[in-house]
Tab-separated table of C-alpha atoms in Angstrom:
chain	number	residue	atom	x	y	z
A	145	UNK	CA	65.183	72.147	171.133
A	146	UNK	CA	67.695	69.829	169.913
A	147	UNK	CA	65.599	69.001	166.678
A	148	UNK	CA	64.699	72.319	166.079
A	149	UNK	CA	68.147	73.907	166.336
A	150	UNK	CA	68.910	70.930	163.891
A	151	UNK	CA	66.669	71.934	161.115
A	152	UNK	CA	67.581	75.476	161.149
A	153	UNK	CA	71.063	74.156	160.749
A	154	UNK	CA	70.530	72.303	158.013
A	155	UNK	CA	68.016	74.817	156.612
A	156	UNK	CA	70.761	77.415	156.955
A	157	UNK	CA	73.083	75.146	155.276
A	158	UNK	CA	71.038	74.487	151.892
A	159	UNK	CA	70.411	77.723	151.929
A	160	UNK	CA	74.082	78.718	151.661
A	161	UNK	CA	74.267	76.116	149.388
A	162	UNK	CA	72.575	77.514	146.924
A	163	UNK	CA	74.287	80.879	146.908
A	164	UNK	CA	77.813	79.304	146.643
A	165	UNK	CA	79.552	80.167	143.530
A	166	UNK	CA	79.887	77.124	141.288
A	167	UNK	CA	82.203	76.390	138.094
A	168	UNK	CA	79.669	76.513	135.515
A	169	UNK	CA	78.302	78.552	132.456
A	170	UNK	CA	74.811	79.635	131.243
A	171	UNK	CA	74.465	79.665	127.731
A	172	UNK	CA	71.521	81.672	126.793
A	173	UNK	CA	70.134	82.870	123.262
A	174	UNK	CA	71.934	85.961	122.136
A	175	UNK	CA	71.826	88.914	119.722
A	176	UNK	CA	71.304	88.142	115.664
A	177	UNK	CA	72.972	90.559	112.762
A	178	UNK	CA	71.740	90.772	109.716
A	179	UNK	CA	75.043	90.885	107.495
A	180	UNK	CA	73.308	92.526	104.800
A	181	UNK	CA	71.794	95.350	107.330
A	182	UNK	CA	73.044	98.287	109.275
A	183	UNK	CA	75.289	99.459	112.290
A	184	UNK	CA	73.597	101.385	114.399
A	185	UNK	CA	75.231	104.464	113.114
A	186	UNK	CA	74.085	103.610	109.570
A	187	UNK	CA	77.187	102.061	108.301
A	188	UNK	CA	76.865	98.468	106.615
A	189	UNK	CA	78.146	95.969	108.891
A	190	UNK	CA	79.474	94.602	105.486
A	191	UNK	CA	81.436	97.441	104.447
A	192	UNK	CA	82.983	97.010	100.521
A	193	UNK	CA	85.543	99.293	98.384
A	194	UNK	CA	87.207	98.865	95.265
A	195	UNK	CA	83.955	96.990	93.584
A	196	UNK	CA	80.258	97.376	92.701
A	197	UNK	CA	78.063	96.273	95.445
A	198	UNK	CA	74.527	96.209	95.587
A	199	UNK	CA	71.770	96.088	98.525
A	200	UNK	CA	68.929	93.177	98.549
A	201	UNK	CA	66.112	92.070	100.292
A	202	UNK	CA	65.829	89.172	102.741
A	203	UNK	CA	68.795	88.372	105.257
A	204	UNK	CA	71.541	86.633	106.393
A	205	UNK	CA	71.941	86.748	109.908
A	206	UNK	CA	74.585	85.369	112.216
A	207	UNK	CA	73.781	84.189	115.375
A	208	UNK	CA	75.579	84.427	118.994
A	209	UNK	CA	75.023	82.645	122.209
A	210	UNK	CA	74.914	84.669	125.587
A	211	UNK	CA	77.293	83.072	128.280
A	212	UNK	CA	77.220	84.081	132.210
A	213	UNK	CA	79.723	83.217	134.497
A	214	UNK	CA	83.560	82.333	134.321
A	215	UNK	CA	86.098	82.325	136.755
A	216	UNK	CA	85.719	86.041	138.160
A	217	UNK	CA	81.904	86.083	137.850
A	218	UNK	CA	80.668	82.603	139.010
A	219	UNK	CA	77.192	81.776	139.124
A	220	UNK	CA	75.183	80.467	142.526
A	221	UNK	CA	73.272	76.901	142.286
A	222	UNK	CA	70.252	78.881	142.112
A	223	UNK	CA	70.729	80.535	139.315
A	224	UNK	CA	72.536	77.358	137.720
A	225	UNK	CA	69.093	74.848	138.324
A	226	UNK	CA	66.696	77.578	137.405
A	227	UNK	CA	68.767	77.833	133.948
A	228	UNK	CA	68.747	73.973	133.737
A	229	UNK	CA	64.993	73.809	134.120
A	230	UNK	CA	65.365	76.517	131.589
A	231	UNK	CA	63.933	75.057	127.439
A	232	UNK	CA	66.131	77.479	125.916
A	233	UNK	CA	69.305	77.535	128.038
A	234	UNK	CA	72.053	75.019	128.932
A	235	UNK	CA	74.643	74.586	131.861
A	236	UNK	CA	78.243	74.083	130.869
A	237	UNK	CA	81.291	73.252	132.952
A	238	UNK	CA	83.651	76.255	132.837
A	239	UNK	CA	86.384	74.601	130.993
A	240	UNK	CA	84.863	74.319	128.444
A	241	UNK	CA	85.454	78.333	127.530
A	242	UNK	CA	87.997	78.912	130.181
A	243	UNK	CA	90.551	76.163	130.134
A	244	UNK	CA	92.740	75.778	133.073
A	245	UNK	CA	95.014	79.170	133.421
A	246	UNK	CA	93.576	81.080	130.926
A	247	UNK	CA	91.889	84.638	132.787
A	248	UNK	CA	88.671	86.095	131.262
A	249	UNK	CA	90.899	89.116	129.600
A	250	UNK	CA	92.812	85.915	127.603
A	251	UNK	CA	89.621	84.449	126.385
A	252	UNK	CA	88.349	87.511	124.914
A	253	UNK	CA	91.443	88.255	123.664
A	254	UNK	CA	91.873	84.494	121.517
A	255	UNK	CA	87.928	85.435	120.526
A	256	UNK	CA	88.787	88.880	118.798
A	257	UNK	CA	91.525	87.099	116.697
A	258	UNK	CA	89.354	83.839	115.990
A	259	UNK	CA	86.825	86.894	115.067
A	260	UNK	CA	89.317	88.667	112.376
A	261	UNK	CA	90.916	85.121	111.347
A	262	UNK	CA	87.025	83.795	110.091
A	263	UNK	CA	86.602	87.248	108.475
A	264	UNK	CA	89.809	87.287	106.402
A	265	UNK	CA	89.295	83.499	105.768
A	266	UNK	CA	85.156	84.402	104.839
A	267	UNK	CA	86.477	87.177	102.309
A	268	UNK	CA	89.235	84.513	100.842
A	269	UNK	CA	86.015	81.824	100.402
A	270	UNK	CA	83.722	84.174	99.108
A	271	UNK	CA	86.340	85.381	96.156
A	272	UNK	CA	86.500	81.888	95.269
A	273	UNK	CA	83.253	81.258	94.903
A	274	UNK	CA	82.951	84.609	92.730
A	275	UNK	CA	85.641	83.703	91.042
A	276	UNK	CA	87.724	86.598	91.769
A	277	UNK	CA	91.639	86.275	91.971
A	278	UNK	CA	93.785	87.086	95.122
A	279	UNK	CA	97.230	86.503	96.852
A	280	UNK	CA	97.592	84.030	99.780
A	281	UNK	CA	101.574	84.253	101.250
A	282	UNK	CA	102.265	81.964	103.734
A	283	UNK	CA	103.846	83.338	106.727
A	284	UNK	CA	105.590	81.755	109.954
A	285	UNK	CA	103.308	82.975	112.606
A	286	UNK	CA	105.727	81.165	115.358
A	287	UNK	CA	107.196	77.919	116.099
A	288	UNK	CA	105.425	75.481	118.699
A	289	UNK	CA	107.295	75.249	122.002
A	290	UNK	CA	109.254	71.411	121.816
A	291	UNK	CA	108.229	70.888	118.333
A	292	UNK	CA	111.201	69.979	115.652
A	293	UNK	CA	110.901	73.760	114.260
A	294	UNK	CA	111.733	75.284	117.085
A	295	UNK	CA	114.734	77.431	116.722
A	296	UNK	CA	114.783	76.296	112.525
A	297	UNK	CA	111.686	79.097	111.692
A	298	UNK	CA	111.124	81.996	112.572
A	299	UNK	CA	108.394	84.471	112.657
A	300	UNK	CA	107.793	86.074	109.382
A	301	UNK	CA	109.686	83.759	107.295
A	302	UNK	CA	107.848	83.036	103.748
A	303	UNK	CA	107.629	79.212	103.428
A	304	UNK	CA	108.442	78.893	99.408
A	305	UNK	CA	108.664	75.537	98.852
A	306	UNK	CA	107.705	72.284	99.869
A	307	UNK	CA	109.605	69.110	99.288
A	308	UNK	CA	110.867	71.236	96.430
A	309	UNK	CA	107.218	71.664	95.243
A	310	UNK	CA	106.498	75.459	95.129
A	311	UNK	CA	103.894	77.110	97.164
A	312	UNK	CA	100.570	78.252	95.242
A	313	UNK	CA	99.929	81.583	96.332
A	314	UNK	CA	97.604	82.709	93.096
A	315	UNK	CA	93.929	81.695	93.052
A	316	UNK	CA	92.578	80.508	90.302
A	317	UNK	CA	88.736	80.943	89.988
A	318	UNK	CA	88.422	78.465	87.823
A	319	UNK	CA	89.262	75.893	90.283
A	320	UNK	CA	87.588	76.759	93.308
A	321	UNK	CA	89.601	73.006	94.664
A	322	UNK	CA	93.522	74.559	94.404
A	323	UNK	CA	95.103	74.367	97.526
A	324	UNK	CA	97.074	77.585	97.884
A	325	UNK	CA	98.904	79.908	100.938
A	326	UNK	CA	99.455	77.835	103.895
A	327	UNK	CA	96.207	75.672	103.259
A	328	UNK	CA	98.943	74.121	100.657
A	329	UNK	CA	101.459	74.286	103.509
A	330	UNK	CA	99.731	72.086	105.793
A	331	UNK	CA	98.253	69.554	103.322
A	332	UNK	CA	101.913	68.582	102.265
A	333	UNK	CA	103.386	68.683	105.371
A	334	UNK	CA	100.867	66.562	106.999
A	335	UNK	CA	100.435	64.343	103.658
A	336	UNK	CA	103.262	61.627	104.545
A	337	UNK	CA	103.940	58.840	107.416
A	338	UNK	CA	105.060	60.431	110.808
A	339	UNK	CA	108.656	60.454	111.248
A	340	UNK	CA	109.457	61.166	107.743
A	341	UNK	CA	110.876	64.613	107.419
A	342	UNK	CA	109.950	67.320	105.407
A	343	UNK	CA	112.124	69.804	103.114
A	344	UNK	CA	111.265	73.821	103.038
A	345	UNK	CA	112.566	76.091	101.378
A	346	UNK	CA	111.948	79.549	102.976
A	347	UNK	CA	112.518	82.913	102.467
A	348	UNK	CA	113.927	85.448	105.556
A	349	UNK	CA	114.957	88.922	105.162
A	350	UNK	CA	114.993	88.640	101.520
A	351	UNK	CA	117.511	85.318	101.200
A	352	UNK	CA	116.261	81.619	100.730
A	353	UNK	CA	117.424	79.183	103.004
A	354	UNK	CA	116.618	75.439	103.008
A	355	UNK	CA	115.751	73.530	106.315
A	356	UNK	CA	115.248	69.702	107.075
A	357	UNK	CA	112.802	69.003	109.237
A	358	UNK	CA	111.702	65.659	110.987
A	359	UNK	CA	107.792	65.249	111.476
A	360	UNK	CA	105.900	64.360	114.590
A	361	UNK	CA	102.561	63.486	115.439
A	362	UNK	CA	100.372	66.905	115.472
A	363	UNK	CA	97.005	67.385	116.970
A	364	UNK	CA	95.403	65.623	115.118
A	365	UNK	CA	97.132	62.518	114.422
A	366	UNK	CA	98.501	63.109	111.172
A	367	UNK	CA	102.459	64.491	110.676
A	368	UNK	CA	103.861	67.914	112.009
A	369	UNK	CA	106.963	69.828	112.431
A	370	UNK	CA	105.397	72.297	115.001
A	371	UNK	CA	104.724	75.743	112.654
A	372	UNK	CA	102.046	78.399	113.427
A	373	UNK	CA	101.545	79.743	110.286
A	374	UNK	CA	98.815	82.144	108.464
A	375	UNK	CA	98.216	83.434	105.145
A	376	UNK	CA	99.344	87.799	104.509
A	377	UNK	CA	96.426	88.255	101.937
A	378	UNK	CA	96.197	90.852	99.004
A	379	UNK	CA	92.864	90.867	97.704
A	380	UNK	CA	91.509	93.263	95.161
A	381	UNK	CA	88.239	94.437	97.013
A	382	UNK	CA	88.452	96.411	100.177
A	383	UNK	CA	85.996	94.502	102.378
A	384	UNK	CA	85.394	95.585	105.854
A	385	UNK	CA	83.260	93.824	108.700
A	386	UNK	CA	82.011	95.148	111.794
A	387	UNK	CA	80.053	93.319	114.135
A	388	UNK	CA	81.008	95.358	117.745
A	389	UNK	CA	82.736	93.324	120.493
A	390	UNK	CA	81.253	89.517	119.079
A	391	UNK	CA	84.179	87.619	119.142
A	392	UNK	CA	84.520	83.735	118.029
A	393	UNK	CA	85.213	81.971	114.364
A	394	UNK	CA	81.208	81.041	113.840
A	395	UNK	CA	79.730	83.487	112.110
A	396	UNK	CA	82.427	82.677	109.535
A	397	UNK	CA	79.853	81.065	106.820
A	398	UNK	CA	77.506	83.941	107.280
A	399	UNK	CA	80.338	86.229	106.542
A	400	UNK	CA	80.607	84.811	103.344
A	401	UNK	CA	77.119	84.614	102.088
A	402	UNK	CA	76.593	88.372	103.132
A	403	UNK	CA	80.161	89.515	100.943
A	404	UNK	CA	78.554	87.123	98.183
A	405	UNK	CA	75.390	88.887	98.062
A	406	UNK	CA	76.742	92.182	98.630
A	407	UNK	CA	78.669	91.627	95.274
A	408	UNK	CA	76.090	89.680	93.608
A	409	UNK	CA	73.837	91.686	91.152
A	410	UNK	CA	70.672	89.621	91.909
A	411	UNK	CA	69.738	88.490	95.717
A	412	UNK	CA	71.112	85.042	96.699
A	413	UNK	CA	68.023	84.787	99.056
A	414	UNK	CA	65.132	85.579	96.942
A	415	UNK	CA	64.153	87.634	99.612
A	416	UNK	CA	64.030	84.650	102.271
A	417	UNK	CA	64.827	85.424	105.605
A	418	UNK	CA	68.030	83.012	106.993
A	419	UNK	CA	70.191	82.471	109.639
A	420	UNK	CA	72.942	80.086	109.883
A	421	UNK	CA	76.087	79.507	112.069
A	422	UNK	CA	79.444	77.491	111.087
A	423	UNK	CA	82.738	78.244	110.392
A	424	UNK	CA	84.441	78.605	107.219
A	425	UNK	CA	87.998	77.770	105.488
A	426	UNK	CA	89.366	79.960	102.920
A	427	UNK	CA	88.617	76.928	100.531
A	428	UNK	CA	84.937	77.010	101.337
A	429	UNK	CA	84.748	74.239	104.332
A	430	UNK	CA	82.298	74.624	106.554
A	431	UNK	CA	83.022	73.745	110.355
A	432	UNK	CA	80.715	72.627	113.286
A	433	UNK	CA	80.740	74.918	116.276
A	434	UNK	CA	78.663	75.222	119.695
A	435	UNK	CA	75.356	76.423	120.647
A	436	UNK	CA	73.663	75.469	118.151
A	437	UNK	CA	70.267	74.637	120.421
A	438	UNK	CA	70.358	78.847	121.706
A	439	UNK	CA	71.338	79.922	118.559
A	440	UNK	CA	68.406	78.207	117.034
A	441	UNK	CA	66.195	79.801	119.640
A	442	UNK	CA	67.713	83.563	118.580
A	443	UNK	CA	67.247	82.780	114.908
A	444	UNK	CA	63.208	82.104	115.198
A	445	UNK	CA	63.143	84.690	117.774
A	446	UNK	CA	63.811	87.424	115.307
A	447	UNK	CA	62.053	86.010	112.116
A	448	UNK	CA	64.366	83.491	110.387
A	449	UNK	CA	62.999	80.668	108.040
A	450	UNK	CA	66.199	78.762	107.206
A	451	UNK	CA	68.505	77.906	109.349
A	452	UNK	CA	71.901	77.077	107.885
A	453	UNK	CA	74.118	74.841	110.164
A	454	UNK	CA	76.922	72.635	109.656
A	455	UNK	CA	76.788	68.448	108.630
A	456	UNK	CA	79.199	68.400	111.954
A	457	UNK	CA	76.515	70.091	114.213
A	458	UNK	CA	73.321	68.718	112.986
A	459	UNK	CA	73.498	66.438	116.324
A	460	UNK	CA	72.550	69.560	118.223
A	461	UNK	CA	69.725	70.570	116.315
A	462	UNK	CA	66.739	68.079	118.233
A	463	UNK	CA	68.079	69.690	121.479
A	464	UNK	CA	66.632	73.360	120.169
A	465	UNK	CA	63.563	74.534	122.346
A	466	UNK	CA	63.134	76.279	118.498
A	467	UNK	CA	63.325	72.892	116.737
A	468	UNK	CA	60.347	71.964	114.239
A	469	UNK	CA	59.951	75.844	114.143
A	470	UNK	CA	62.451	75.949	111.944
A	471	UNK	CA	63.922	74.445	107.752
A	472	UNK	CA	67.146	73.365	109.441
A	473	UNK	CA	69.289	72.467	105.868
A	474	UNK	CA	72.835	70.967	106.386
A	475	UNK	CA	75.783	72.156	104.585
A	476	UNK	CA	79.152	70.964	104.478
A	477	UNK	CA	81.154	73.490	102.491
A	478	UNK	CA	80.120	77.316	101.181
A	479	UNK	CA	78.833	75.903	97.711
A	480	UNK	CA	76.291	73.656	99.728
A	481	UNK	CA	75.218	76.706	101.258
A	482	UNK	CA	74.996	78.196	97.236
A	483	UNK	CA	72.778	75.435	96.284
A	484	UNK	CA	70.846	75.281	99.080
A	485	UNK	CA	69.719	78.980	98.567
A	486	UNK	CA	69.271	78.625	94.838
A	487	UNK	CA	66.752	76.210	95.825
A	488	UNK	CA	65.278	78.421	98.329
A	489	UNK	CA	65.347	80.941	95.857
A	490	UNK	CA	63.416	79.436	92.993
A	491	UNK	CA	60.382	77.491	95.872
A	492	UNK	CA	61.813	74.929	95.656
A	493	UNK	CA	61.209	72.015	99.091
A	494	UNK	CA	64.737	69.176	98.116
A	495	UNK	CA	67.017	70.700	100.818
A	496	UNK	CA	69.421	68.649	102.381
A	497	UNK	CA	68.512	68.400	106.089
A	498	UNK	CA	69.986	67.462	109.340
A	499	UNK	CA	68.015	63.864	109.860
């Protein structure tokens, strides 16, 4: 009696066990868009004013991973080893989307802005590779908590100058290259030895004033005085996207393509059906992001050929239940992504590929 009250003990036990909420995430395949397609109400999801745009074949779809879980919907250990057994999902610690403190509501919140940050920086990239003109100012978002500009900026000032070198804030489509806005900003700030301070000139309720500032190590190793700061653009095409409640910077380089071909007279795709994920600068730089193994998965799932993916991500790309399925081509900045689909375009098979 002994034994057998033992093993339905223990059975009892691993049974709990397995229904005990644990801090991890699924990741699962999610929805594509076709930025060249429709809302569901009929309405381009690429929505353009102000210019001549034109509608083409093939598509351009961005990609999105499904997550489950977080800290007020945590999974069981069931659920967590039948998605690990899973080809075309993946178990990730928490953290890793929910640091430490941060609620559900504050994720979603930092998504929608990383969301409307890639689409103003998508529009800025795809003018420049058009070479269409528009404004970048440079604007104080806010000063970093213990950072030297604390209490020296303040939100909404206009950074002018830099170590007396004025701020770009024209593009120039001729040179695709020009720093300008706060991209300009941050290059010369961070351009010098840390410790060595840094001269601005800004501009604040419609007076300059000049501030000294010392530099400190930033983020990511090179020199910083501790400034939040983001470009107020003025572009001359009205260019509206709407993807729903997505949120995230990745579908940033898919952004771009679709505004490109949306203003292009002939089809950048040749009628070629591609997907892609990465982030993009407003100078065209393409960023590695997450996911890349579901998103893979979505992108063959719903008919894709290509699939576009940053140089940074390419490591990901062998861990794809989808991979072999799919002309994975590895791109590093927006006018990769060009060339890459003029070669598509014209049949052509020398594509640069994740190896």
């Amino acid at each position: 009696m002994t034994l057998v009250a033992a093993l339905v003990l223990l059975a009892g036990l691993g049974y709990g066990s397995l229904l005990l909420p644990m801090p991890y995430l699924v990741a699962a395949p999610g929805v594509t868009l076709n930025t060249l397609g429709e809302q569901e109400g009929g309405e381009p999801i690429i929505g353009i004013e102000g210019a001549d745009d034109y509608e083409h074949d093939g598509s351009l779809s961005m990609v999105t991973v499904q997550y489950a879980g977080g800290p007020d919907h945590r999974l069981n250990l069931f659920t967590l080893v039948t998605a690990w057994l899973s080809p075309s999902q993946a178990v990730l610690p928490e953290e890793l989307l929910f640091p430490a403190g941060r609620s559900q509501e504050e994720v979603a919140e930092r998504q929608t802005v990383q969301m409307n940050d890639s689409q103003t920086d998508a529009t800025a990239a795809a003018l420049n590779q058009l070479n269409i003109d528009y404004e970048a100012i440079p604007l104080v978002a806010e000063a970093v908590e213990d950072m030297p500009a604390e209490g020296v900026v303040e939100s909404g000032d206009r950074v002018l100058a830099v170590d007396g070198e004025p701020v770009p804030t024209g593009t120039s489509g001729d040179d695709k290259e020009q720093l300008v806005g706060s991209a300009f900003v941050v290059e010369h700030v961070g351009d010098r030895e840390v410790g060595e301070p840094v001269e601005l000139l800004l501009e604040r309720d419609g007076e300059e004033t000049e501030v000294e500032l010392e530099t400190v190590e930033g983020e990511s190793g090179s020199a910083a005085v501790g400034i939040l700061i983001a470009d107020d653009m003025d572009f001359p095409v009205d260019i509206d996207i709407s993807v729903g409640e997505i949120g995230g910077p990745s579908a940033g380089m898919m952004f771009s393509l679709g505004i490109i071909d949306r203003l292009s007279e002939e089809s950048i795709t040749g009628g070629a059906q591609v997907a892609g994920s990465g982030t993009i600068t407003s100078d065209g730089q393409v960023g590695g992001i997450s996911g890349i193994p579901q998103k893979m998965v979505s992108a063959r799932r719903d008919g894709a050929e290509y699939f576009l993916v940053a140089a940074e991500s390419c490591s990901q790309v062998a861990q794809s239940a989808a991979y072999g399925e799919l002309d994975v081509v590895r791109v590093e900045t927006l006018t990769d992504a060009m060339d890459a689909l003029e070669t598509i375009r014209e049949g052509g098979d020398d594509l640069p590929r994740c190896e």
